[in-house]
Amino acid sequence: MNIAVFVSGNGTNLQAIINAVKKGVIKAKIALVVSNKKDAYALTRAKNECIETFVLDHKKFSSREKYDKEIIKELEKRNINLITLAGFMRLLSPYFIKKYQGKIMNIHPSLLPVFKGTHGIRDAFEAGVKKTGVTVHFVDEELDHGPIIMQKEVSVEKTDTLETLEEKIHKVEHELYPQAIKSVVNGKTKF
Ligand code: GRF
């Protein structure tokens, strides 16, 4: 199986996936890392591991679909059959989602369906919940939505600050995403 990882930022989840592939936990190849941001640190992580990268600035495109079609060309060249979004800060077009239905995974730092959107950790913290967590799901046409693959709770203690909660959530992400990818790669979880 050939995996593409889509990123826009730091890429700590990309690193966790890379490590799991290197350890043989995920039996697949990361054939491409796609980014809409040329300065994303995730790209440095990919290059350090000699993984091919493809950067495409969305600002140069008049529509989401036109942008996605350029990316699809690159995915097809490499026979990508699983796409893992790892901090990719863009919505995919319905065209893309239909084409890869059941083959796109995302990680979100809350217990979906609550606290969707860009600030899942902060929103949960500010709401004063006692439990939040991490969700890995298949992607459908709605934002942060689609069949849930795995979820893990993280408790919010009175002593937690936003920063300590972020740390706890990210730690769980780096364990959960490789496990969920493994389960999809092995055919144990299907859309
Ligand atoms: C993670 O919190 C992930 O859940 C969210 O974006 C963040 C990406 O972080 N979708 P990183 O770039 O993997 O470090």
PDB file of C-alpha atoms and ligand atoms in Angstrom:
ATOM      1  CA  MET A   1       0.000   0.000   0.000  1.00  0.00           C
ATOM      2  CA  ASN A   2       1.200   3.511  -0.844  1.00  0.00           C
ATOM      3  CA  ILE A   3       0.315   6.247   1.620  1.00  0.00           C
ATOM      4  CA  ALA A   4       0.297  10.001   1.061  1.00  0.00           C
ATOM      5  CA  VAL A   5       0.415  12.246   4.125  1.00  0.00           C
ATOM      6  CA  PHE A   6      -1.073  15.740   3.763  1.00  0.00           C
ATOM      7  CA  VAL A   7       0.400  18.428   6.032  1.00  0.00           C
ATOM      8  CA  SER A   8       0.475  22.185   6.585  1.00  0.00           C
ATOM      9  CA  GLY A   9       2.472  22.619   9.773  1.00  0.00           C
ATOM     10  CA  ASN A  10       4.902  21.135  12.252  1.00  0.00           C
ATOM     11  CA  GLY A  11       4.324  17.535  11.228  1.00  0.00           C
ATOM     12  CA  THR A  12       4.626  15.769  14.585  1.00  0.00           C
ATOM     13  CA  ASN A  13       1.907  13.359  13.448  1.00  0.00           C
ATOM     14  CA  LEU A  14       3.755  12.797  10.177  1.00  0.00           C
ATOM     15  CA  GLN A  15       6.821  11.939  12.285  1.00  0.00           C
ATOM     16  CA  ALA A  16       4.807   9.449  14.341  1.00  0.00           C
ATOM     17  CA  ILE A  17       3.598   7.799  11.117  1.00  0.00           C
ATOM     18  CA  ILE A  18       7.151   7.709   9.711  1.00  0.00           C
ATOM     19  CA  ASN A  19       8.411   6.097  12.923  1.00  0.00           C
ATOM     20  CA  ALA A  20       5.651   3.486  12.838  1.00  0.00           C
ATOM     21  CA  VAL A  21       6.479   2.613   9.214  1.00  0.00           C
ATOM     22  CA  LYS A  22      10.176   2.334  10.081  1.00  0.00           C
ATOM     23  CA  LYS A  23       9.381   0.003  12.995  1.00  0.00           C
ATOM     24  CA  GLY A  24       7.220  -2.167  10.737  1.00  0.00           C
ATOM     25  CA  VAL A  25       4.064  -1.381  12.728  1.00  0.00           C
ATOM     26  CA  ILE A  26       2.460   0.061   9.580  1.00  0.00           C
ATOM     27  CA  LYS A  27       3.233  -2.218   6.657  1.00  0.00           C
ATOM     28  CA  ALA A  28       3.062   0.369   3.893  1.00  0.00           C
ATOM     29  CA  LYS A  29       5.204   2.939   2.162  1.00  0.00           C
ATOM     30  CA  ILE A  30       4.895   6.698   2.651  1.00  0.00           C
ATOM     31  CA  ALA A  31       5.199   7.489  -1.036  1.00  0.00           C
ATOM     32  CA  LEU A  32       4.453  11.210  -0.853  1.00  0.00           C
ATOM     33  CA  VAL A  33       4.065  14.120   1.553  1.00  0.00           C
ATOM     34  CA  VAL A  34       1.788  16.861   0.205  1.00  0.00           C
ATOM     35  CA  SER A  35       1.735  20.388   1.611  1.00  0.00           C
ATOM     36  CA  ASN A  36      -0.016  23.629   0.724  1.00  0.00           C
ATOM     37  CA  LYS A  37       2.647  25.551   2.704  1.00  0.00           C
ATOM     38  CA  LYS A  38       6.185  25.644   1.398  1.00  0.00           C
ATOM     39  CA  ASP A  39       7.658  26.518   4.809  1.00  0.00           C
ATOM     40  CA  ALA A  40       5.883  23.757   6.775  1.00  0.00           C
ATOM     41  CA  TYR A  41       8.404  22.072   9.078  1.00  0.00           C
ATOM     42  CA  ALA A  42       6.733  18.777   8.147  1.00  0.00           C
ATOM     43  CA  LEU A  43       8.509  19.050   4.778  1.00  0.00           C
ATOM     44  CA  THR A  44      11.892  19.068   6.502  1.00  0.00           C
ATOM     45  CA  ARG A  45      10.881  15.934   8.400  1.00  0.00           C
ATOM     46  CA  ALA A  46       9.954  14.252   5.088  1.00  0.00           C
ATOM     47  CA  LYS A  47      13.204  15.291   3.431  1.00  0.00           C
ATOM     48  CA  ASN A  48      15.223  14.010   6.409  1.00  0.00           C
ATOM     49  CA  GLU A  49      13.713  10.600   5.705  1.00  0.00           C
ATOM     50  CA  CYS A  50      14.147  10.870   1.911  1.00  0.00           C
ATOM     51  CA  ILE A  51      10.401  10.888   1.362  1.00  0.00           C
ATOM     52  CA  GLU A  52       9.222  12.668  -1.765  1.00  0.00           C
ATOM     53  CA  THR A  53       7.355  15.930  -1.218  1.00  0.00           C
ATOM     54  CA  PHE A  54       4.928  17.903  -3.332  1.00  0.00           C
ATOM     55  CA  VAL A  55       4.136  21.509  -2.435  1.00  0.00           C
ATOM     56  CA  LEU A  56       1.277  23.368  -4.079  1.00  0.00           C
ATOM     57  CA  ASP A  57       0.194  26.833  -3.020  1.00  0.00           C
ATOM     58  CA  HIS A  58      -3.597  26.948  -2.982  1.00  0.00           C
ATOM     59  CA  LYS A  59      -3.614  30.732  -3.425  1.00  0.00           C
ATOM     60  CA  LYS A  60      -2.735  30.302  -7.088  1.00  0.00           C
ATOM     61  CA  PHE A  61      -5.957  28.435  -7.863  1.00  0.00           C
ATOM     62  CA  SER A  62      -9.384  29.871  -8.590  1.00  0.00           C
ATOM     63  CA  SER A  63     -11.248  26.881  -7.171  1.00  0.00           C
ATOM     64  CA  ARG A  64     -10.790  24.116  -4.644  1.00  0.00           C
ATOM     65  CA  GLU A  65     -11.464  21.512  -7.323  1.00  0.00           C
ATOM     66  CA  LYS A  66      -8.797  22.841  -9.701  1.00  0.00           C
ATOM     67  CA  TYR A  67      -6.280  22.752  -6.863  1.00  0.00           C
ATOM     68  CA  ASP A  68      -7.266  19.236  -5.862  1.00  0.00           C
ATOM     69  CA  LYS A  69      -7.022  17.992  -9.464  1.00  0.00           C
ATOM     70  CA  GLU A  70      -3.354  19.021  -9.561  1.00  0.00           C
ATOM     71  CA  ILE A  71      -2.732  17.055  -6.394  1.00  0.00           C
ATOM     72  CA  ILE A  72      -4.617  14.044  -7.770  1.00  0.00           C
ATOM     73  CA  LYS A  73      -2.218  13.932 -10.739  1.00  0.00           C
ATOM     74  CA  GLU A  74       0.668  13.519  -8.300  1.00  0.00           C
ATOM     75  CA  LEU A  75      -1.191  10.870  -6.280  1.00  0.00           C
ATOM     76  CA  GLU A  76      -1.970   8.886  -9.420  1.00  0.00           C
ATOM     77  CA  LYS A  77       1.642   8.968 -10.587  1.00  0.00           C
ATOM     78  CA  ARG A  78       2.594   7.194  -7.366  1.00  0.00           C
ATOM     79  CA  ASN A  79      -0.391   4.825  -7.119  1.00  0.00           C
ATOM     80  CA  ILE A  80      -1.473   6.259  -3.792  1.00  0.00           C
ATOM     81  CA  ASN A  81      -4.218   4.204  -2.208  1.00  0.00           C
ATOM     82  CA  LEU A  82      -4.476   5.763   1.258  1.00  0.00           C
ATOM     83  CA  ILE A  83      -4.454   9.442   2.192  1.00  0.00           C
ATOM     84  CA  THR A  84      -3.809  10.489   5.765  1.00  0.00           C
ATOM     85  CA  LEU A  85      -4.474  14.095   6.678  1.00  0.00           C
ATOM     86  CA  ALA A  86      -2.095  15.193   9.415  1.00  0.00           C
ATOM     87  CA  GLY A  87      -2.690  18.838  10.195  1.00  0.00           C
ATOM     88  CA  PHE A  88      -3.633  19.713   6.611  1.00  0.00           C
ATOM     89  CA  MET A  89      -5.404  23.030   7.036  1.00  0.00           C
ATOM     90  CA  ARG A  90      -7.583  22.874   3.961  1.00  0.00           C
ATOM     91  CA  LEU A  91     -10.937  21.443   3.081  1.00  0.00           C
ATOM     92  CA  LEU A  92     -10.882  18.927   0.257  1.00  0.00           C
ATOM     93  CA  SER A  93     -13.334  19.402  -2.618  1.00  0.00           C
ATOM     94  CA  PRO A  94     -16.318  17.054  -3.013  1.00  0.00           C
ATOM     95  CA  TYR A  95     -14.628  15.926  -6.243  1.00  0.00           C
ATOM     96  CA  PHE A  96     -11.542  14.750  -4.335  1.00  0.00           C
ATOM     97  CA  ILE A  97     -13.570  13.132  -1.584  1.00  0.00           C
ATOM     98  CA  LYS A  98     -15.725  11.159  -4.052  1.00  0.00           C
ATOM     99  CA  LYS A  99     -12.668  10.001  -5.952  1.00  0.00           C
ATOM    100  CA  TYR A 100     -10.937   8.687  -2.821  1.00  0.00           C
ATOM    101  CA  GLN A 101     -14.011   7.744  -0.818  1.00  0.00           C
ATOM    102  CA  GLY A 102     -13.165   5.465   2.067  1.00  0.00           C
ATOM    103  CA  LYS A 103      -9.470   6.053   1.522  1.00  0.00           C
ATOM    104  CA  ILE A 104      -9.001   9.353   3.350  1.00  0.00           C
ATOM    105  CA  MET A 105      -8.283   9.463   7.079  1.00  0.00           C
ATOM    106  CA  ASN A 106      -8.027  12.450   9.408  1.00  0.00           C
ATOM    107  CA  ILE A 107      -6.948  13.047  12.991  1.00  0.00           C
ATOM    108  CA  HIS A 108      -8.738  15.615  15.102  1.00  0.00           C
ATOM    109  CA  PRO A 109      -7.817  16.750  18.622  1.00  0.00           C
ATOM    110  CA  SER A 110     -11.222  16.342  20.292  1.00  0.00           C
ATOM    111  CA  LEU A 111     -13.818  13.662  20.889  1.00  0.00           C
ATOM    112  CA  LEU A 112     -15.849  14.224  17.742  1.00  0.00           C
ATOM    113  CA  PRO A 113     -18.611  15.144  17.119  1.00  0.00           C
ATOM    114  CA  VAL A 114     -17.870  17.861  19.689  1.00  0.00           C
ATOM    115  CA  PHE A 115     -15.329  20.658  19.226  1.00  0.00           C
ATOM    116  CA  LYS A 116     -14.908  20.482  15.475  1.00  0.00           C
ATOM    117  CA  GLY A 117     -12.789  23.066  13.691  1.00  0.00           C
ATOM    118  CA  THR A 118      -9.336  24.566  13.958  1.00  0.00           C
ATOM    119  CA  HIS A 119      -9.245  25.065  17.732  1.00  0.00           C
ATOM    120  CA  GLY A 120     -10.490  21.742  19.077  1.00  0.00           C
ATOM    121  CA  ILE A 121      -8.155  21.678  22.092  1.00  0.00           C
ATOM    122  CA  ARG A 122      -8.649  25.305  23.085  1.00  0.00           C
ATOM    123  CA  ASP A 123     -12.412  25.172  22.638  1.00  0.00           C
ATOM    124  CA  ALA A 124     -12.685  22.103  24.860  1.00  0.00           C
ATOM    125  CA  PHE A 125     -10.401  23.690  27.478  1.00  0.00           C
ATOM    126  CA  GLU A 126     -12.374  26.924  27.507  1.00  0.00           C
ATOM    127  CA  ALA A 127     -15.660  25.032  27.767  1.00  0.00           C
ATOM    128  CA  GLY A 128     -14.336  23.514  31.009  1.00  0.00           C
ATOM    129  CA  VAL A 129     -14.980  19.894  30.053  1.00  0.00           C
ATOM    130  CA  LYS A 130     -13.545  17.183  32.289  1.00  0.00           C
ATOM    131  CA  LYS A 131     -12.785  14.921  29.351  1.00  0.00           C
ATOM    132  CA  THR A 132     -11.683  15.576  25.832  1.00  0.00           C
ATOM    133  CA  GLY A 133      -9.507  13.477  23.551  1.00  0.00           C
ATOM    134  CA  VAL A 134      -8.497  12.469  20.063  1.00  0.00           C
ATOM    135  CA  THR A 135     -10.475  11.071  17.125  1.00  0.00           C
ATOM    136  CA  VAL A 136      -9.271   9.344  13.969  1.00  0.00           C
ATOM    137  CA  HIS A 137     -11.970   9.094  11.317  1.00  0.00           C
ATOM    138  CA  PHE A 138     -12.604   8.537   7.643  1.00  0.00           C
ATOM    139  CA  VAL A 139     -13.265  11.781   5.821  1.00  0.00           C
ATOM    140  CA  ASP A 140     -16.563  12.606   4.166  1.00  0.00           C
ATOM    141  CA  GLU A 141     -17.822  15.867   2.695  1.00  0.00           C
ATOM    142  CA  GLU A 142     -18.525  17.541   6.052  1.00  0.00           C
ATOM    143  CA  LEU A 143     -15.793  19.203   8.119  1.00  0.00           C
ATOM    144  CA  ASP A 144     -14.303  16.935  10.833  1.00  0.00           C
ATOM    145  CA  HIS A 145     -16.940  14.321  10.070  1.00  0.00           C
ATOM    146  CA  GLY A 146     -17.183  10.752   8.831  1.00  0.00           C
ATOM    147  CA  PRO A 147     -17.074   7.215  10.252  1.00  0.00           C
ATOM    148  CA  ILE A 148     -14.982   7.088  13.413  1.00  0.00           C
ATOM    149  CA  ILE A 149     -12.084   4.635  13.351  1.00  0.00           C
ATOM    150  CA  MET A 150     -10.650   5.142  16.846  1.00  0.00           C
ATOM    151  CA  GLN A 151     -11.093   7.544  19.739  1.00  0.00           C
ATOM    152  CA  LYS A 152      -9.170   7.971  22.947  1.00  0.00           C
ATOM    153  CA  GLU A 153     -10.146  10.052  25.927  1.00  0.00           C
ATOM    154  CA  VAL A 154      -7.871  12.495  27.713  1.00  0.00           C
ATOM    155  CA  SER A 155      -8.923  13.777  31.117  1.00  0.00           C
ATOM    156  CA  VAL A 156      -8.680  17.463  31.912  1.00  0.00           C
ATOM    157  CA  GLU A 157      -7.371  17.969  35.455  1.00  0.00           C
ATOM    158  CA  LYS A 158      -7.889  21.093  37.535  1.00  0.00           C
ATOM    159  CA  THR A 159      -4.153  21.713  37.352  1.00  0.00           C
ATOM    160  CA  ASP A 160      -4.066  21.578  33.553  1.00  0.00           C
ATOM    161  CA  THR A 161      -3.338  24.694  31.560  1.00  0.00           C
ATOM    162  CA  LEU A 162      -4.037  24.949  27.858  1.00  0.00           C
ATOM    163  CA  GLU A 163      -0.362  24.136  27.262  1.00  0.00           C
ATOM    164  CA  THR A 164      -0.298  20.989  29.412  1.00  0.00           C
ATOM    165  CA  LEU A 165      -3.557  19.818  27.848  1.00  0.00           C
ATOM    166  CA  GLU A 166      -2.106  20.351  24.369  1.00  0.00           C
ATOM    167  CA  GLU A 167       0.909  18.256  25.334  1.00  0.00           C
ATOM    168  CA  LYS A 168      -1.279  15.426  26.623  1.00  0.00           C
ATOM    169  CA  ILE A 169      -3.461  15.483  23.506  1.00  0.00           C
ATOM    170  CA  HIS A 170      -0.491  15.458  21.125  1.00  0.00           C
ATOM    171  CA  LYS A 171       1.066  12.525  22.968  1.00  0.00           C
ATOM    172  CA  VAL A 172      -2.142  10.540  22.508  1.00  0.00           C
ATOM    173  CA  GLU A 173      -2.339  11.582  18.844  1.00  0.00           C
ATOM    174  CA  HIS A 174       1.109  10.188  18.167  1.00  0.00           C
ATOM    175  CA  GLU A 175       0.037   6.794  19.548  1.00  0.00           C
ATOM    176  CA  LEU A 176      -3.480   6.660  18.145  1.00  0.00           C
ATOM    177  CA  TYR A 177      -2.895   7.720  14.536  1.00  0.00           C
ATOM    178  CA  PRO A 178      -0.327   4.986  13.744  1.00  0.00           C
ATOM    179  CA  GLN A 179      -2.614   2.386  15.388  1.00  0.00           C
ATOM    180  CA  ALA A 180      -5.591   3.536  13.321  1.00  0.00           C
ATOM    181  CA  ILE A 181      -3.562   3.578  10.100  1.00  0.00           C
ATOM    182  CA  LYS A 182      -2.291   0.096  10.874  1.00  0.00           C
ATOM    183  CA  SER A 183      -5.847  -1.115  11.291  1.00  0.00           C
ATOM    184  CA  VAL A 184      -6.900   0.348   7.914  1.00  0.00           C
ATOM    185  CA  VAL A 185      -3.771  -0.873   6.116  1.00  0.00           C
ATOM    186  CA  ASN A 186      -4.340  -4.387   7.488  1.00  0.00           C
ATOM    187  CA  GLY A 187      -7.938  -4.304   6.275  1.00  0.00           C
ATOM    188  CA  LYS A 188      -9.335  -4.620   9.827  1.00  0.00           C
ATOM    189  CA  THR A 189     -11.214  -1.325   9.544  1.00  0.00           C
ATOM    190  CA  LYS A 190     -13.173  -0.349   6.466  1.00  0.00           C
ATOM    191  CA  PHE A 191     -15.205   2.742   5.524  1.00  0.00           C
TER     192      PHE A 191
HETATM  193  C1  GRF B   1      -2.909  17.968  15.292  1.00  0.00           C
HETATM  194  O1  GRF B   1      -3.344  18.428  16.542  1.00  0.00           O
HETATM  195  C2  GRF B   1      -4.032  17.299  14.550  1.00  0.00           C
HETATM  196  O2  GRF B   1      -4.944  16.648  15.375  1.00  0.00           O
HETATM  197  C3  GRF B   1      -4.698  18.471  13.865  1.00  0.00           C
HETATM  198  O3  GRF B   1      -3.641  19.316  13.491  1.00  0.00           O
HETATM  199  C4  GRF B   1      -2.538  19.132  14.385  1.00  0.00           C
HETATM  200  C5  GRF B   1      -1.325  18.838  13.541  1.00  0.00           C
HETATM  201  O4  GRF B   1      -0.131  18.823  14.282  1.00  0.00           O
HETATM  202  N1  GRF B   1      -5.519  18.021  12.764  1.00  0.00           N
HETATM  203  P1  GRF B   1       1.234  18.325  13.622  1.00  0.00           P
HETATM  204  O5  GRF B   1       1.488  19.203  12.390  1.00  0.00           O
HETATM  205  O6  GRF B   1       1.052  16.885  13.231  1.00  0.00           O
HETATM  206  O7  GRF B   1       2.286  18.509  14.648  1.00  0.00           O
END
